Coordinates of C-alpha atoms and ligand atoms in Angstrom, one line a residue:
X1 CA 0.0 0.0 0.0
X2 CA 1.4 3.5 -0.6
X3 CA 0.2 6.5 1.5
X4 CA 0.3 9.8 0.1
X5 CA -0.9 13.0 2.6
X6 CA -1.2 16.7 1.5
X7 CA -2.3 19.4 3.2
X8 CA -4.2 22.5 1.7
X9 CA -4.7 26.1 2.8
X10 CA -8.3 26.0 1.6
X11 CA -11.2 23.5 1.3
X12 CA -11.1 25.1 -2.9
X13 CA -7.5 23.9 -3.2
X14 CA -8.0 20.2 -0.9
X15 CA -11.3 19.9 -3.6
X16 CA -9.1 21.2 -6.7
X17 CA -7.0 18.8 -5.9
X18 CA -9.5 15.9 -5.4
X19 CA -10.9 16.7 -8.9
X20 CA -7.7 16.3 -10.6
X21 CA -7.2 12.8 -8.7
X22 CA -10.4 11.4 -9.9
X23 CA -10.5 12.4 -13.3
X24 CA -6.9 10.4 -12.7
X25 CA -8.6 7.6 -11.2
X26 CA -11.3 7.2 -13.7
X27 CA -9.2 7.8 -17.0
X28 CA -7.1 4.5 -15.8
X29 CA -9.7 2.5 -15.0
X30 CA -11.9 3.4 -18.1
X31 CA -8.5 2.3 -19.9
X32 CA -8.0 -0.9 -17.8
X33 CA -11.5 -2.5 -17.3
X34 CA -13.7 -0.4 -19.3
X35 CA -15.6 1.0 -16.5
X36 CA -15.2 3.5 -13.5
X37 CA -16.8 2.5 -10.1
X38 CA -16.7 5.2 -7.5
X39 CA -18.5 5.4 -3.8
X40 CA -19.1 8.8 -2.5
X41 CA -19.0 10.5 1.1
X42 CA -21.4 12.2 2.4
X43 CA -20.9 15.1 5.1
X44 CA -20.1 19.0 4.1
X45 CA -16.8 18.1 2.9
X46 CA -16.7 17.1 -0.4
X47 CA -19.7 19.2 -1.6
X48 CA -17.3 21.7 -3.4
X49 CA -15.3 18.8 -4.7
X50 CA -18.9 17.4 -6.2
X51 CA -19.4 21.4 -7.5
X52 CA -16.0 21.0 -9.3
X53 CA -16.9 17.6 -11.3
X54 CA -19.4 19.1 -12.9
X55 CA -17.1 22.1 -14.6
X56 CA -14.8 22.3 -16.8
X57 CA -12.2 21.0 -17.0
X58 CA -13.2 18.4 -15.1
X59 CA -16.8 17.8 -16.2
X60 CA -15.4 16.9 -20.2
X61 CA -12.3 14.8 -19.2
X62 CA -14.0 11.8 -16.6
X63 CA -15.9 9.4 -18.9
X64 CA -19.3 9.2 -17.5
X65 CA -21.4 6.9 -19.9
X66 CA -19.1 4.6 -18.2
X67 CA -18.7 5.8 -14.9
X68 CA -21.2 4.1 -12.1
X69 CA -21.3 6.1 -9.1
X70 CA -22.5 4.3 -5.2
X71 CA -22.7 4.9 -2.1
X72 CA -19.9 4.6 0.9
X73 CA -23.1 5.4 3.5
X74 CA -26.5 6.8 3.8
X75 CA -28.4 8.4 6.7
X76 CA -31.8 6.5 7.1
X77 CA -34.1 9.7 5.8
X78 CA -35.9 10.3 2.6
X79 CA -33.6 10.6 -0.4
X80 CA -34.7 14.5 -0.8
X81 CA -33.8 15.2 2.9
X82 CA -31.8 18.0 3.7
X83 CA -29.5 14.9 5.8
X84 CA -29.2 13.0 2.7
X85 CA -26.0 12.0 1.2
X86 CA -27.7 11.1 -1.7
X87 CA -29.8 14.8 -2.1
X88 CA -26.4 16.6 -1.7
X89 CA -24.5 14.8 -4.6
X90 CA -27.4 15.3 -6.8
X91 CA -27.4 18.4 -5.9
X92 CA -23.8 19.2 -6.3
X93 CA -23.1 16.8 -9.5
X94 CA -25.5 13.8 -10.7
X95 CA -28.3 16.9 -11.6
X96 CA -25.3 18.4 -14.1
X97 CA -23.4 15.5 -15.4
X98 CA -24.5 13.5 -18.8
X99 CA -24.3 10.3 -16.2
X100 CA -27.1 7.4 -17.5
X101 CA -29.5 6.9 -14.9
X102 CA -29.2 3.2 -14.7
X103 CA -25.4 3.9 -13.0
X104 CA -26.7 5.6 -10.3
X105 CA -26.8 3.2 -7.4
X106 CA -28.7 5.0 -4.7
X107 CA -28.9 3.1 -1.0
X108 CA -32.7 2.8 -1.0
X109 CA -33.7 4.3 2.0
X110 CA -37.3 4.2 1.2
X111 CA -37.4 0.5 2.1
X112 CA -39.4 -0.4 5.8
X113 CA -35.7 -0.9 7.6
X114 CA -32.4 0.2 8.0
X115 CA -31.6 -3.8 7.8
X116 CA -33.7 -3.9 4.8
X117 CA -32.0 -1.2 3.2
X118 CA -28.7 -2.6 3.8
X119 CA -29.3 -6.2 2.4
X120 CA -31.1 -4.5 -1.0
X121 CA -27.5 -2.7 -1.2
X122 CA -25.3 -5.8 -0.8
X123 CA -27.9 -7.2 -3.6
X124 CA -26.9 -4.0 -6.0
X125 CA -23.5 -4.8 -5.3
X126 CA -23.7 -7.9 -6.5
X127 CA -25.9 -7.4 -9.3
X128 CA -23.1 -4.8 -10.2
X129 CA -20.2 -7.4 -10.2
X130 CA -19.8 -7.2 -14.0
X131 CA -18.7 -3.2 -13.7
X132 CA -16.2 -3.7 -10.9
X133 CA -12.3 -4.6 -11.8
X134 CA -13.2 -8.1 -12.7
X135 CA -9.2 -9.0 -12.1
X136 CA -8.6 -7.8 -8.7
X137 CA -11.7 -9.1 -7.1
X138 CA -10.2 -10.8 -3.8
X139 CA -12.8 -13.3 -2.3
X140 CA -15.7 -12.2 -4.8
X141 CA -15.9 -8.6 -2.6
X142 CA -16.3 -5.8 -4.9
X143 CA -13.7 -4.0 -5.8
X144 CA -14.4 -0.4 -6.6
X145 CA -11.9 1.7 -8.6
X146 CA -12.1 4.9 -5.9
X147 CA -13.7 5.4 -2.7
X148 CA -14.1 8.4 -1.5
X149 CA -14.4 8.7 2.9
X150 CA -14.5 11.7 5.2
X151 CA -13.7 11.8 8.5
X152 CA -15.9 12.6 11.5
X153 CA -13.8 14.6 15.0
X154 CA -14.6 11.2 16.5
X155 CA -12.5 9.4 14.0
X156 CA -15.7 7.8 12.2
X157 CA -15.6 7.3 8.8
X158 CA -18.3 6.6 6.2
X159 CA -21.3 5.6 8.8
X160 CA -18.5 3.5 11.5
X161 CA -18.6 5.0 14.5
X162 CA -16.3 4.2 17.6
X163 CA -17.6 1.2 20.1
X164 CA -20.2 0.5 16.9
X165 CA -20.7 -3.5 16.6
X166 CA -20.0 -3.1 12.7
X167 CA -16.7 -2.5 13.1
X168 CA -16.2 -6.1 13.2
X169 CA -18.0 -7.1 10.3
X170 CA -15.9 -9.5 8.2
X171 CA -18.8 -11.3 6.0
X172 CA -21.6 -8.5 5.1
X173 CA -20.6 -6.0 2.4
X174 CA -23.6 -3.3 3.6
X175 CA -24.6 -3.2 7.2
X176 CA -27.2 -0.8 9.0
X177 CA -25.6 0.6 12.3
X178 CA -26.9 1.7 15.4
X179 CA -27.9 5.9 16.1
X180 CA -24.7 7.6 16.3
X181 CA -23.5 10.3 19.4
X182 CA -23.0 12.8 16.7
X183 CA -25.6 14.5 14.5
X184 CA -27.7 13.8 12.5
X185 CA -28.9 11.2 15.0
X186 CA -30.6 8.9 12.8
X187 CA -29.9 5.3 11.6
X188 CA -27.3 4.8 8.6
X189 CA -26.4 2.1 6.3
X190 CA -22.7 1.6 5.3
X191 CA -20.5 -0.4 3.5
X192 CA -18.2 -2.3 6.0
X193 CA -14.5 -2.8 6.1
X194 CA -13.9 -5.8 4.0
X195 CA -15.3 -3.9 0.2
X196 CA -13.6 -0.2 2.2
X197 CA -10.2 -1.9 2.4
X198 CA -10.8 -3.9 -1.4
X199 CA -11.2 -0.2 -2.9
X200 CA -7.7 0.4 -5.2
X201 CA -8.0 4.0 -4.5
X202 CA -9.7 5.2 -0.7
X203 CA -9.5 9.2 -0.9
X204 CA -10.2 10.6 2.8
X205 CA -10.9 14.2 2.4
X206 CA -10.4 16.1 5.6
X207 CA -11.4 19.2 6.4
X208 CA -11.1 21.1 9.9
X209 CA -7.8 21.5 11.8
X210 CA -9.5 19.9 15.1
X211 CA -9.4 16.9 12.8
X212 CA -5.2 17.3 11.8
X213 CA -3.7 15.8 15.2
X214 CA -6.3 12.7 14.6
X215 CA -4.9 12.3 10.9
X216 CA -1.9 12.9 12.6
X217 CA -1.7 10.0 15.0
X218 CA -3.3 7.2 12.6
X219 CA -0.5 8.1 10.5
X220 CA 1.8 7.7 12.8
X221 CA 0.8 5.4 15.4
X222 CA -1.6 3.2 13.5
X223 CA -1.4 0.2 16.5
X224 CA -2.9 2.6 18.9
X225 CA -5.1 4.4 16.5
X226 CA -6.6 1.1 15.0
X227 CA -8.7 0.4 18.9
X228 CA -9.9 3.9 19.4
X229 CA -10.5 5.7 15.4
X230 CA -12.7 3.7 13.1
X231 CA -10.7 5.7 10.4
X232 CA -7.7 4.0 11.1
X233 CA -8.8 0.3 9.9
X234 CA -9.1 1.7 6.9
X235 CA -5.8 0.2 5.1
X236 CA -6.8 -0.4 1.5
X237 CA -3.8 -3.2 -0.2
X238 CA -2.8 -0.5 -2.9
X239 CA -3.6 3.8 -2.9
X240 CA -4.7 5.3 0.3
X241 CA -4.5 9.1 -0.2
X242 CA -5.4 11.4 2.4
X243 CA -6.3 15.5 1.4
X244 CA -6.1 17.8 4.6
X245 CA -7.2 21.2 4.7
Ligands
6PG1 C1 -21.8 11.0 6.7 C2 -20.4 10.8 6.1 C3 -19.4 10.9 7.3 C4 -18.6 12.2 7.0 C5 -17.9 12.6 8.2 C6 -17.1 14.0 7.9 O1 -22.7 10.4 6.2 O2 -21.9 11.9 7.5 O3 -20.2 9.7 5.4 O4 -18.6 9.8 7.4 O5 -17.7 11.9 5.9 O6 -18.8 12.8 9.2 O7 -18.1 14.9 7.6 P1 -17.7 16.4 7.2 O8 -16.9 16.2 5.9 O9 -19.0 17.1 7.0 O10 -16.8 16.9 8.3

């Protein structure tokens, strides 16, 4: 695995930066397996990186009739909810890209559960196998070309929260996970560590310098990080980049 950190002076240059890595990220793996699967983070953070895919130069150079864009996590709430990860990207990017509708995966949170929610997604992952890097998939988990995380001040990432029982999942790809401490206190579905850690590029993008000193010590004391920051299991086999700002 190689990890690569960088730290911007501004949440425009961390999501100018971004851009440029997944235009990267979805060039090679248009050119390698004829698709691009990408998972995007919800939270504020990557809004203005969202707002920059859908420019120029950005908007013409990533290959969307072959891009499929998912889901890392999902807050249990109507998909035009303010608290919606899914409402947010639409907002920022799906509502201005020439991206097919069939390739938008959406966690269904219109279903009667949060457990029903989370099995329907592990059934679009699978029903998506075809798209995903057909060489690289370890253990039939899928294996998505970029994942995109954020990181809570807690150390959470995607929708695992410290002391959460999903943390050890091994065997589910999507799991739904208990109310959170932090807001919005609602029920979320998430993918779990074993398709986080398959991903061949996992982009955290960080942004708040409460958050540095945590970045700081899963960098550099992963042991001790790994009991107390559900951030630090993330340790994908090949790219982890991590964009500070
Ligand atoms: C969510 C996100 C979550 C987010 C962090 C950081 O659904 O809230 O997936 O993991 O990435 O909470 O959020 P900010 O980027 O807004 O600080």
């Amino acid at each position: 695995m190689t990890t690569k950190i960088q730290q911007f002076q501004t949440l425009h240059e961390l999501s100018t930066a971004a851009a440029e890595l997944f235009c990267q990220v979805a060039e090679q793996s248009v050119k390698e397996h004829d698709h691009f699967t990408v998972a995007l983070s919800g939270g504020s953070t990557p809004r203005l990186l969202y707002e920059h895919l859908s420019w120029e130069p950005y908007l013409n150079r990533i290959p969307w009739p072959k891009t499929h864009i998912f889901w890392g996590d999902e807050r249990y709430v109507a998909s035009d909810h303010p608290d919606s990860n899914f409402a947010m990207a639409s907002q920022a990017l799906i509502q201005h890209i020439p991206l097919p509708a069939e390739h938008i995966h959406r966690i269904q949170t219109e279903l009667a559960s949060p457990e029903q929610t989370a099995e329907a997604y592990e059934t679009t992952l699978r029903n998506c196998l075809s798209v995903f890097d057909r060489r690289s998939q370890q253990n039939n988990v899928p294996v998505f070309d970029l994942i995109l995380l954020g990181m809570g001040p807690d150390g959470h990432t995607a929708s695992l929260f410290p002391e959460s029982p999903v943390l050890e999942e091994q065997a589910r790809w999507v799991s739904a996970t208990p109310v959170p401490k932090l807001n919005p206190p609602v029920q979320r579905i998430t993918l779990t560590y074993p398709v986080l850690n398959a991903g061949k590029t996992v982009l955290f993008l960080v942004s708040g310098g409460e958050k540095h000193a945590l970045v700081q010590q899963i960098l550099e004391h992963p042991q001790q990080a790994w009991q107390k920051y559900p951030a630090a299991r993330v340790n994908p086999s090949r790219n982890l980049v991590w964009l500070l700002a």
